[in-house]
Amino acid sequence: MNQQITILVVVDVEAALTQDSLENNLYLIDNLKNDGSKGIGSNNLTTIINGTHWLDKSQASEVIINWQPISIASLPSTLGNSYHKHHSSIQLTNCIGEIDKLVSHEKIKKSAIRDKIDSIPQVYYIEGKGGNLIATNIKVLDIIGNPLKEKKDVPSYNPPQINNITGEAVSREVIFPAQYGSPISMKDGFYWSASVDTSKEGIHSYSMQITLYDTIIKQGKFILVPKFFEFNANLQISTHPMVNGFTKGALSYLPII
Amino acid sequence: MIDVVGVLSSESLMGNLYLFDNNRRYGSNNEGTGILKTFVKEGDQIIWTAVPIEPEAFASITSVDIDENICHLEKGKFEGSDIDYWKATVLKNIDSISYQITYKLGNSINNFTTTEEVPFLIGTEKTT
């Protein structure tokens, strides 16, 4: 049986971009409070992994860590990262229907059609190498999922992206991280996951390479600008056996050392 | 953020609720705890959403209870989904008021309310 560990990387994206620092704007949460993780909810997390290995140090049962980045001032991650695509497709379809009705009316007003067209959400652009703007299919939505009407309104920030996981936990071969694709809507695409060599007792640090997307307005368009950050956290691997959180008893087939 | 498994196994929100807001640089404190103090000014809009730590678990907010003279509350649903949010506009500057959030978690029949650890809205208005 695999123990699946979730580590949430919660970021106040706007504050981090404004202060150009993740230091006071990033919080880490794992789901191992009962096992003794320290610093849950703070920016200094030590995730406890109770080691499960046979007496000869070979692994008895794997432990998998899954990282999920979350932005505080954004549409909730439970909607799925591609919510902006689906939601706007609904809006677009409705809008086209409305415009059809207006056009078939005898006395149509141009302003009525203009209003309908204005309700179609805009998309984000990114800047190409030559300075030209390239459209993405990410719609500009506010925090309750409506298309942004005014340039001055606050958009729902794109969640932080983890680009790589490095550090001594990786170089010591304690964790083996990789990026995986996932059909689960909350992850929607890529996420970082690592299996853990639970025979390597001790405290090991790792580093997350994180990209935050800032938004600037140029030529009347919303442009995404990536900014790069790095943040560390710790893993502590112990030889304590895993226990069932509900019964506080042992799991089956585990050796008690 | 809610540790749904933690709440269901201990039958309490205490220690399993990690509340965050995006106003720390303007005065909020206790980020990441069940006793979050959110700094607000008159006219600010507040939006509450529930996110379970483990994506397979279910969590939603059934109600937010706050003084009606301070916040006018509305419930909304993200279009095209079955996920709710709660929204409020702060009607006047305040000193400090507590409020409660009630959650439905997993398929538990009972709902869970923030009674042991309570979040607050705080502001600059000092009451004499």
Coordinates of C-alpha atoms in Angstrom, one line a residue:
Chain A
M1 CA 0.0 0.0 0.0
N2 CA 1.4 3.4 -0.9
Q3 CA 1.2 6.3 1.5
Q4 CA 0.3 9.3 -0.6
I5 CA 1.6 12.5 0.9
T6 CA 0.2 15.8 -0.3
I7 CA 2.2 19.0 0.1
L8 CA 0.2 22.2 -0.7
V9 CA 2.3 25.1 -1.7
V10 CA 0.1 28.1 -0.9
V11 CA 1.2 31.5 -2.3
D12 CA -0.1 35.0 -2.0
V13 CA 0.9 35.7 -5.6
E14 CA 0.2 39.4 -5.8
A15 CA 2.2 40.1 -2.6
A16 CA 5.1 37.9 -3.7
L17 CA 5.3 39.7 -7.1
T18 CA 5.0 43.1 -5.5
Q19 CA 7.7 42.4 -2.8
D20 CA 9.7 40.2 -5.2
S21 CA 10.0 37.6 -2.5
L22 CA 8.2 34.4 -1.4
E23 CA 9.6 34.7 2.1
N24 CA 6.4 36.0 3.9
N25 CA 4.1 35.0 1.1
L26 CA 4.4 31.3 0.8
Y27 CA 2.9 28.7 3.2
L28 CA 3.3 24.9 3.2
I29 CA 0.8 22.4 4.3
D30 CA 1.2 18.6 4.4
N31 CA -1.3 15.9 5.5
L32 CA 1.0 14.3 8.0
K33 CA 0.2 16.2 11.1
N34 CA -0.6 13.1 13.1
D35 CA 2.8 11.6 12.2
G36 CA 4.5 14.7 13.5
S37 CA 5.3 17.1 10.7
K38 CA 6.5 20.5 12.0
G39 CA 5.6 23.9 10.7
I40 CA 2.4 23.0 8.9
G41 CA 0.8 26.3 7.7
S42 CA 4.1 28.2 7.9
N43 CA 6.9 28.8 5.5
N44 CA 9.2 26.4 7.3
L45 CA 7.9 22.9 6.9
T46 CA 9.5 19.6 7.9
T47 CA 7.5 16.8 6.5
I48 CA 7.8 13.6 8.7
I49 CA 8.0 10.4 6.7
N50 CA 7.9 7.4 9.0
G51 CA 10.2 5.0 7.3
T52 CA 9.1 1.6 6.3
H53 CA 11.9 -0.6 5.5
W54 CA 13.0 -4.2 6.2
L55 CA 15.9 -4.9 8.5
D56 CA 18.2 -5.2 5.6
K57 CA 17.3 -1.6 4.7
S58 CA 15.4 -2.4 1.5
Q59 CA 12.1 -0.6 1.1
A60 CA 9.0 -2.4 2.4
S61 CA 6.4 0.0 1.2
E62 CA 6.7 3.1 -1.0
V63 CA 5.8 6.6 0.0
I64 CA 4.8 9.1 -2.7
I65 CA 4.9 12.8 -2.3
N66 CA 2.6 15.0 -4.5
W67 CA 3.1 18.7 -4.6
Q68 CA 0.2 21.0 -5.4
P69 CA 0.7 24.7 -5.9
I70 CA -2.2 27.0 -5.0
S71 CA -2.7 30.8 -5.3
I72 CA -4.8 32.4 -2.5
A73 CA -6.5 35.1 -4.4
S74 CA -7.7 33.0 -7.2
L75 CA -10.5 30.8 -8.3
P76 CA -10.4 27.7 -6.0
S77 CA -8.2 24.8 -7.2
T78 CA -11.2 22.5 -6.9
L79 CA -12.6 24.0 -10.1
G80 CA -9.7 22.7 -12.0
N81 CA -6.9 24.6 -13.7
S82 CA -8.7 24.6 -17.0
Y83 CA -11.9 26.1 -15.6
H84 CA -11.2 29.3 -17.4
K85 CA -11.3 27.4 -20.7
H86 CA -14.6 25.5 -20.1
H87 CA -16.4 28.4 -18.4
S88 CA -15.7 30.8 -21.2
S89 CA -16.8 28.3 -23.8
I90 CA -20.2 28.3 -22.1
Q91 CA -20.2 32.1 -22.1
L92 CA -19.1 32.3 -25.8
T93 CA -21.9 29.9 -26.9
N94 CA -24.5 31.9 -24.9
C95 CA -23.2 35.1 -26.4
I96 CA -23.3 33.9 -30.0
G97 CA -26.9 32.8 -29.4
E98 CA -27.8 36.2 -28.1
I99 CA -26.1 38.0 -30.9
D100 CA -28.0 35.8 -33.4
K101 CA -31.3 36.8 -31.8
L102 CA -30.4 40.5 -31.9
V103 CA -29.4 40.4 -35.5
S104 CA -32.7 38.8 -36.5
H105 CA -34.6 41.6 -34.8
E106 CA -35.7 44.3 -37.1
K107 CA -34.7 47.3 -35.1
I108 CA -31.3 46.3 -33.8
K109 CA -29.1 48.8 -32.0
K110 CA -25.3 48.5 -32.7
S111 CA -24.7 49.3 -29.0
A112 CA -26.6 46.2 -27.9
I113 CA -24.4 44.0 -30.1
R114 CA -21.3 45.9 -28.9
D115 CA -22.3 45.1 -25.3
K116 CA -22.7 41.4 -26.0
I117 CA -19.3 41.2 -27.8
D118 CA -17.7 43.1 -24.9
S119 CA -18.9 40.4 -22.5
I120 CA -16.8 37.8 -24.2
P121 CA -13.7 37.3 -22.0
Q122 CA -10.3 38.4 -23.2
V123 CA -7.4 36.1 -23.3
Y124 CA -3.9 36.5 -21.9
Y125 CA -1.0 37.1 -24.2
I126 CA 2.7 36.3 -23.8
E127 CA 5.5 38.3 -25.4
G128 CA 7.4 36.6 -28.1
K129 CA 11.1 37.0 -28.8
G130 CA 10.6 39.7 -31.4
G131 CA 8.4 41.7 -29.0
N132 CA 5.2 40.5 -30.8
L133 CA 2.2 39.4 -28.7
I134 CA 1.1 35.8 -28.9
A135 CA -2.3 34.8 -27.7
T136 CA -2.8 32.0 -25.2
N137 CA -6.1 30.2 -24.6
I138 CA -6.1 31.3 -20.9
K139 CA -9.1 33.6 -20.3
V140 CA -8.9 36.7 -18.1
L141 CA -11.3 36.0 -15.3
D142 CA -11.9 37.7 -11.9
I143 CA -12.0 35.8 -8.6
I144 CA -15.6 34.7 -8.9
G145 CA -15.2 33.5 -12.5
N146 CA -16.6 36.4 -14.4
P147 CA -14.8 37.9 -17.4
L148 CA -12.9 41.0 -16.4
K149 CA -14.8 44.0 -17.5
E150 CA -12.5 46.9 -16.6
K151 CA -8.8 46.9 -16.9
K152 CA -8.6 48.1 -13.3
D153 CA -10.4 45.1 -11.9
V154 CA -8.5 42.4 -10.1
P155 CA -7.9 39.2 -12.1
S156 CA -7.8 35.8 -10.5
Y157 CA -4.1 35.0 -10.4
N158 CA -2.7 32.1 -12.2
P159 CA -1.5 29.4 -9.7
P160 CA 2.2 29.2 -9.1
Q161 CA 4.0 26.6 -11.2
I162 CA 6.7 24.3 -9.9
N163 CA 9.3 23.9 -12.6
N164 CA 11.7 21.6 -10.8
I165 CA 12.6 20.0 -7.5
T166 CA 16.2 19.9 -6.6
G167 CA 18.5 20.1 -3.6
E168 CA 20.2 17.7 -1.3
A169 CA 17.2 15.3 -1.0
V170 CA 17.5 14.8 -4.7
S171 CA 21.3 14.6 -5.0
R172 CA 21.4 12.2 -2.1
E173 CA 18.8 10.1 -3.9
V174 CA 16.3 10.4 -1.0
I175 CA 13.6 11.5 -3.4
F176 CA 13.1 10.8 -7.1
P177 CA 11.0 13.7 -8.4
A178 CA 9.4 13.9 -11.8
Q179 CA 6.6 15.8 -13.5
Y180 CA 3.5 13.8 -14.3
G181 CA 0.4 14.4 -16.3
S182 CA -2.9 13.9 -14.6
P183 CA -6.5 13.7 -15.7
I184 CA -7.7 14.8 -12.2
S185 CA -9.4 18.1 -12.7
M186 CA -7.8 19.7 -9.7
K187 CA -4.3 19.0 -11.0
D188 CA -5.4 19.4 -14.7
G189 CA -2.3 18.7 -16.6
F190 CA 1.1 18.5 -14.9
Y191 CA 2.1 18.1 -11.3
W192 CA 5.3 17.1 -9.5
S193 CA 5.5 13.9 -7.6
A194 CA 8.4 12.0 -6.0
S195 CA 8.9 8.5 -4.6
V196 CA 10.9 8.4 -1.4
D197 CA 13.7 6.0 -0.4
T198 CA 12.5 5.6 3.1
S199 CA 15.7 3.8 4.2
K200 CA 17.6 7.1 4.2
E201 CA 17.0 8.3 7.8
G202 CA 17.6 11.9 8.7
I203 CA 16.6 15.4 7.7
H204 CA 17.1 16.3 4.1
S205 CA 16.3 19.6 2.5
Y206 CA 14.9 20.1 -1.0
S207 CA 14.3 23.2 -3.2
M208 CA 11.4 24.0 -5.4
Q209 CA 11.9 26.2 -8.5
I210 CA 8.7 28.2 -8.7
T211 CA 7.4 30.4 -11.4
L212 CA 4.8 33.1 -10.7
Y213 CA 3.0 34.9 -13.5
D214 CA 2.7 38.7 -13.2
T215 CA 0.1 40.5 -15.4
I216 CA 0.9 43.7 -17.2
I217 CA -1.2 45.7 -19.6
K218 CA 0.3 46.6 -23.0
Q219 CA -1.4 47.8 -26.1
G220 CA -4.7 47.2 -24.3
K221 CA -4.0 43.6 -23.7
F222 CA -3.2 41.5 -20.6
I223 CA 0.3 40.0 -20.8
L224 CA 1.6 37.2 -18.6
V225 CA 5.2 37.8 -17.5
P226 CA 6.9 34.9 -15.7
K227 CA 9.1 35.6 -12.6
F228 CA 11.3 33.0 -11.1
F229 CA 11.7 32.1 -7.5
E230 CA 13.2 29.3 -5.3
F231 CA 12.0 28.0 -2.0
N232 CA 13.2 25.3 0.4
A233 CA 11.5 22.8 2.7
N234 CA 12.6 19.7 4.6
L235 CA 11.9 16.1 4.8
Q236 CA 12.6 14.1 7.9
I237 CA 12.7 10.3 7.5
S238 CA 12.4 8.3 10.6
T239 CA 12.3 4.6 11.4
H240 CA 9.0 4.8 13.4
P241 CA 6.5 2.4 11.8
M242 CA 3.5 3.8 10.1
V243 CA 0.2 3.7 12.0
N244 CA -3.4 3.8 10.9
G245 CA -4.6 7.3 11.8
F246 CA -8.1 6.2 12.7
T247 CA -7.3 3.1 14.8
K248 CA -3.8 4.1 15.9
G249 CA -2.9 0.5 15.3
A250 CA -0.4 -0.9 12.9
L251 CA -1.0 -1.4 9.2
S252 CA -0.8 -5.0 8.1
Y253 CA 2.4 -6.6 6.8
L254 CA 4.7 -3.9 8.3
P255 CA 7.8 -5.0 10.2
I256 CA 8.0 -3.4 13.6
I257 CA 11.6 -2.6 14.2
Chain B
M1 CA -7.5 24.7 3.4
I2 CA -9.0 21.9 5.3
D3 CA -7.5 18.6 6.4
V4 CA -10.8 16.7 5.9
V5 CA -9.4 13.4 7.1
G6 CA -8.1 15.1 10.2
V7 CA -11.5 16.6 10.9
L8 CA -13.4 13.4 10.4
S9 CA -11.0 11.3 12.5
S10 CA -10.9 13.8 15.4
E11 CA -14.5 15.1 14.9
S12 CA -13.3 18.6 15.3
L13 CA -12.0 21.5 13.1
M14 CA -9.5 22.4 15.7
G15 CA -6.0 22.2 14.3
N16 CA -7.3 21.0 11.0
L17 CA -8.2 24.3 9.4
Y18 CA -5.6 26.5 7.7
L19 CA -7.2 29.8 6.9
F20 CA -5.4 32.2 4.5
D21 CA -6.2 35.6 3.1
N22 CA -4.3 37.9 0.7
N23 CA -4.1 40.8 3.0
R24 CA -1.1 40.0 5.2
R25 CA 0.9 43.0 3.9
Y26 CA -1.9 45.3 4.9
G27 CA -2.3 44.0 8.4
S28 CA -3.8 40.5 8.6
N29 CA -2.2 38.0 10.9
N30 CA -2.3 34.4 12.0
E31 CA -2.2 33.2 8.4
G32 CA -2.4 29.4 8.2
T33 CA -4.3 28.9 11.4
G34 CA -8.0 28.5 12.5
I35 CA -7.8 32.0 14.2
L36 CA -7.0 34.0 11.1
K37 CA -7.4 37.8 11.7
T38 CA -8.2 39.4 8.3
F39 CA -7.7 43.1 8.0
V40 CA -10.5 44.9 6.2
K41 CA -11.7 48.4 5.4
E42 CA -15.1 49.7 4.4
G43 CA -15.9 48.8 0.9
D44 CA -13.6 45.7 0.7
Q45 CA -15.0 42.6 -0.8
I46 CA -14.4 39.3 0.9
I47 CA -14.7 35.9 -0.8
W48 CA -14.7 32.6 1.1
T49 CA -13.9 29.3 -0.6
A50 CA -13.1 25.8 0.8
V51 CA -10.2 23.7 -0.5
P52 CA -9.5 20.2 0.8
I53 CA -5.9 19.3 1.3
E54 CA -6.4 15.9 -0.4
P55 CA -8.1 16.4 -3.7
E56 CA -10.2 13.3 -3.4
A57 CA -11.9 14.6 -0.2
F58 CA -15.0 16.7 -0.3
A59 CA -15.3 20.1 1.5
S60 CA -17.8 22.9 1.1
I61 CA -19.0 25.9 3.1
T62 CA -22.6 25.6 4.1
S63 CA -22.8 29.0 5.8
V64 CA -20.8 32.0 7.0
D65 CA -22.3 33.8 10.1
I66 CA -21.3 37.4 10.6
D67 CA -22.9 40.5 11.9
E68 CA -25.3 41.8 9.2
N69 CA -24.5 45.4 10.0
I70 CA -20.9 44.8 9.1
C71 CA -21.2 42.4 6.2
H72 CA -23.9 41.8 3.7
L73 CA -23.4 38.1 2.8
E74 CA -24.3 36.4 -0.5
K75 CA -23.8 32.9 -1.7
G76 CA -22.8 32.2 -5.2
K77 CA -21.9 29.3 -7.4
F78 CA -19.1 29.3 -10.0
E79 CA -20.8 29.1 -13.3
G80 CA -20.8 25.7 -14.9
S81 CA -19.8 23.9 -11.7
D82 CA -21.3 22.7 -8.4
I83 CA -18.8 24.6 -6.3
D84 CA -20.1 27.4 -4.0
Y85 CA -18.5 30.5 -2.7
W86 CA -19.6 33.1 -0.1
K87 CA -19.1 36.8 -0.8
A88 CA -19.5 39.9 1.4
T89 CA -18.9 43.6 1.1
V90 CA -17.7 45.3 4.3
L91 CA -20.2 48.0 5.1
K92 CA -18.2 50.0 7.6
N93 CA -14.8 50.2 9.3
I94 CA -14.6 48.0 12.3
D95 CA -12.3 47.3 15.3
S96 CA -12.6 43.5 15.6
I97 CA -15.4 41.1 15.1
S98 CA -15.5 37.3 15.2
Y99 CA -17.4 35.3 12.7
Q100 CA -18.1 31.6 12.1
I101 CA -17.8 29.3 9.1
T102 CA -19.7 26.0 8.8
Y103 CA -18.4 23.3 6.6
K104 CA -19.9 20.1 5.1
L105 CA -17.1 17.5 4.9
G106 CA -16.8 14.1 3.3
N107 CA -20.2 12.5 3.5
S108 CA -20.5 13.2 7.2
I109 CA -24.1 13.9 8.3
N110 CA -22.9 16.5 10.8
N111 CA -21.6 19.8 9.7
F112 CA -18.6 21.4 11.4
T113 CA -18.5 25.0 12.7
T114 CA -15.6 27.1 13.8
T115 CA -16.5 27.3 17.5
E116 CA -13.3 26.2 19.2
E117 CA -11.0 28.3 17.1
V118 CA -12.6 31.4 15.7
P119 CA -11.6 33.7 12.8
F120 CA -11.9 37.5 13.0
L121 CA -12.2 40.5 10.8
I122 CA -10.1 43.4 12.2
G123 CA -9.8 47.0 11.2
T124 CA -8.6 50.4 12.2
E125 CA -11.7 51.6 14.0
K126 CA -11.0 51.8 17.7
T127 CA -14.1 51.6 19.9
T128 CA -13.9 53.6 23.1

